[in-house]
C-alpha atoms as one frame of an Amber mdcrd trajectory, in Angstrom:
protein
  83.746-108.546 -41.037  81.872-106.477 -43.608  84.010-103.478 -42.604  87.231
-105.307 -43.474  85.761-106.364 -46.798  84.927-102.748 -47.649  88.458-101.701
 -46.734  89.884-104.377 -49.020  87.721-103.059 -51.865  89.091 -99.572 -51.268
  92.609-100.991 -51.376  93.339 -99.925 -47.801  95.298-102.549 -45.810  93.521
-103.728 -42.660  96.712-103.091 -40.665  96.841 -99.449 -41.730  93.227 -98.946
 -40.674  93.703-100.669 -37.317  96.903 -98.729 -36.576  95.301 -95.402 -37.498
  92.323 -96.275 -35.285  94.508 -96.998 -32.232  95.368 -93.332 -31.456  91.691
 -92.372 -31.716  90.681 -95.192 -29.363  93.389 -94.338 -26.819  92.565 -90.627
 -26.997  88.872 -91.378 -26.498  89.620 -93.480 -23.420  91.985 -90.850 -21.967
  89.516 -88.033 -22.575
């Protein structure tokens, strides 16, 4: 949960972070 708190401090929405992380996760699994 500390990660989400840091993101909130930076002003970055949790949704944006999760969505941007999806492609990386999928690419990592495919590769």
